[in-house]
Amino acid sequence: LLSACGGGSGGGTPAAASATVSGTVQDTAGHPVAGVRVALGAASADTDANGQYAITTDASGATPTVVTFSKAGYAQQAGTSMQPLAAGTALDVSATLASVGASVTFNPATTQTLTVPSSAASVVLSANSLVRTDNGAAPGSSAQAQITVIDPSTDSSVMPGNFMAGSGASVQPIESFGALQVTLRD
């Protein structure tokens, strides 16, 4: 008969190195937004009453670090950091959320022109031009569009991402005269 126990020799699997991503989420008036779902890969957290969050995750060394922010009534936002997500780092990725401009229910089987009140912007969808992401089938007989006009001339922080574009090692600011964020669901 032989019996043994594992002593404290440290022969176990080492803990994964971690990094922390934190920040503040505000609306376009500069007020903190509570209850925003903040996601970084499979890790997520919700903002507190001060619009603040913190996520501790495995350090991947990846660049850029992309964080998504979502809450009902607001256009989804993505924030980025060009610093690597390295072991022991603490990155600040904050965001400004814009309120959804219009929620429109429509029949995706017919041609539609979806608009936002007080804006010349529109989305034109041909009949039967949408498919579901999960199975490629046509959506149901009723779908909803959330449309948000993004005007970077008044506040560039509402543009998703970091408002930069690159080619090779060269990174330049994007020049934009406006954008629409459209989320479609059935």
mmCIF file of N, CA and C in Angstrom, residues 3 7 16 19 29 36 46 49 52 57 61 70 75 83 101 124-125 128-129 144 149-151 162 176-177:
data_model
loop_
_atom_site.group_PDB
_atom_site.id
_atom_site.type_symbol
_atom_site.label_atom_id
_atom_site.label_comp_id
_atom_site.label_asym_id
_atom_site.label_seq_id
_atom_site.Cartn_x
_atom_site.Cartn_y
_atom_site.Cartn_z
ATOM 1 N N SER A 3 0.694 5.532 -0.197
ATOM 2 C CA SER A 3 -0.186 6.678 -0.082
ATOM 3 C C SER A 3 0.659 7.939 -0.130
ATOM 4 N N GLY A 7 2.205 18.010 -1.948
ATOM 5 C CA GLY A 7 2.767 19.050 -1.095
ATOM 6 C C GLY A 7 2.791 20.366 -1.837
ATOM 7 N N ALA A 16 -2.814 32.028 -15.438
ATOM 8 C CA ALA A 16 -2.647 32.836 -16.652
ATOM 9 C C ALA A 16 -2.377 34.283 -16.265
ATOM 10 N N ALA A 19 -4.653 41.090 -17.446
ATOM 11 C CA ALA A 19 -4.609 42.526 -17.705
ATOM 12 C C ALA A 19 -5.981 43.088 -17.334
ATOM 13 N N ALA A 29 -24.354 64.163 -23.630
ATOM 14 C CA ALA A 29 -24.405 65.357 -22.782
ATOM 15 C C ALA A 29 -23.339 65.308 -21.692
ATOM 16 N N VAL A 36 -24.620 49.758 -18.644
ATOM 17 C CA VAL A 36 -24.140 49.463 -19.994
ATOM 18 C C VAL A 36 -23.396 48.135 -19.950
ATOM 19 N N ASP A 46 -20.877 45.227 -16.289
ATOM 20 C CA ASP A 46 -21.846 46.309 -16.452
ATOM 21 C C ASP A 46 -21.309 47.554 -15.759
ATOM 22 N N ALA A 49 -23.249 53.098 -11.235
ATOM 23 C CA ALA A 49 -24.013 54.353 -11.244
ATOM 24 C C ALA A 49 -23.196 55.531 -11.748
ATOM 25 N N GLN A 52 -18.824 53.717 -14.631
ATOM 26 C CA GLN A 52 -17.491 53.109 -14.646
ATOM 27 C C GLN A 52 -17.584 51.587 -14.677
ATOM 28 N N THR A 57 -9.002 40.286 -17.550
ATOM 29 C CA THR A 57 -9.033 39.229 -18.542
ATOM 30 C C THR A 57 -7.632 38.686 -18.770
ATOM 31 N N GLY A 61 -1.773 40.059 -25.407
ATOM 32 C CA GLY A 61 -0.747 40.756 -26.180
ATOM 33 C C GLY A 61 -1.287 41.335 -27.476
ATOM 34 N N SER A 70 -22.954 48.295 -25.033
ATOM 35 C CA SER A 70 -24.329 48.242 -25.520
ATOM 36 C C SER A 70 -25.330 48.394 -24.377
ATOM 37 N N ALA A 75 -27.127 53.582 -29.344
ATOM 38 C CA ALA A 75 -26.434 52.895 -30.434
ATOM 39 C C ALA A 75 -25.232 52.160 -29.853
ATOM 40 N N GLN A 83 -2.658 50.142 -27.389
ATOM 41 C CA GLN A 83 -1.654 49.513 -26.534
ATOM 42 C C GLN A 83 -1.930 48.015 -26.483
ATOM 43 N N GLY A 101 -31.692 57.190 -32.756
ATOM 44 C CA GLY A 101 -32.461 58.256 -33.383
ATOM 45 C C GLY A 101 -33.874 57.862 -33.753
ATOM 46 N N VAL A 124 -32.200 52.435 -47.516
ATOM 47 C CA VAL A 124 -33.097 51.823 -48.488
ATOM 48 C C VAL A 124 -32.786 50.334 -48.556
ATOM 49 N N LEU A 125 -33.812 49.517 -48.298
ATOM 50 C CA LEU A 125 -33.666 48.063 -48.320
ATOM 51 C C LEU A 125 -34.553 47.487 -49.410
ATOM 52 N N ASN A 128 -36.816 41.464 -49.591
ATOM 53 C CA ASN A 128 -36.149 40.186 -49.333
ATOM 54 C C ASN A 128 -34.626 40.264 -49.397
ATOM 55 N N SER A 129 -34.040 41.409 -49.054
ATOM 56 C CA SER A 129 -32.582 41.561 -49.128
ATOM 57 C C SER A 129 -31.877 41.192 -47.825
ATOM 58 N N GLN A 144 -37.207 44.947 -36.935
ATOM 59 C CA GLN A 144 -37.052 46.278 -36.349
ATOM 60 C C GLN A 144 -35.677 46.818 -36.706
ATOM 61 N N VAL A 149 -28.093 58.617 -36.256
ATOM 62 C CA VAL A 149 -27.261 59.510 -37.055
ATOM 63 C C VAL A 149 -26.058 59.896 -36.197
ATOM 64 N N ILE A 150 -24.877 59.758 -36.765
ATOM 65 C CA ILE A 150 -23.649 60.120 -36.065
ATOM 66 C C ILE A 150 -23.032 61.301 -36.795
ATOM 67 N N ASP A 151 -22.922 62.411 -36.078
ATOM 68 C CA ASP A 151 -22.348 63.624 -36.657
ATOM 69 C C ASP A 151 -21.007 63.909 -35.983
ATOM 70 N N ASN A 162 -11.684 54.165 -32.955
ATOM 71 C CA ASN A 162 -10.811 55.246 -32.481
ATOM 72 C C ASN A 162 -10.666 56.378 -33.480
ATOM 73 N N SER A 176 -14.664 62.440 -41.808
ATOM 74 C CA SER A 176 -16.018 61.969 -42.050
ATOM 75 C C SER A 176 -16.978 63.148 -42.006
ATOM 76 N N PHE A 177 -17.963 63.087 -42.875
ATOM 77 C CA PHE A 177 -18.999 64.114 -42.891
ATOM 78 C C PHE A 177 -20.287 63.589 -42.273
#
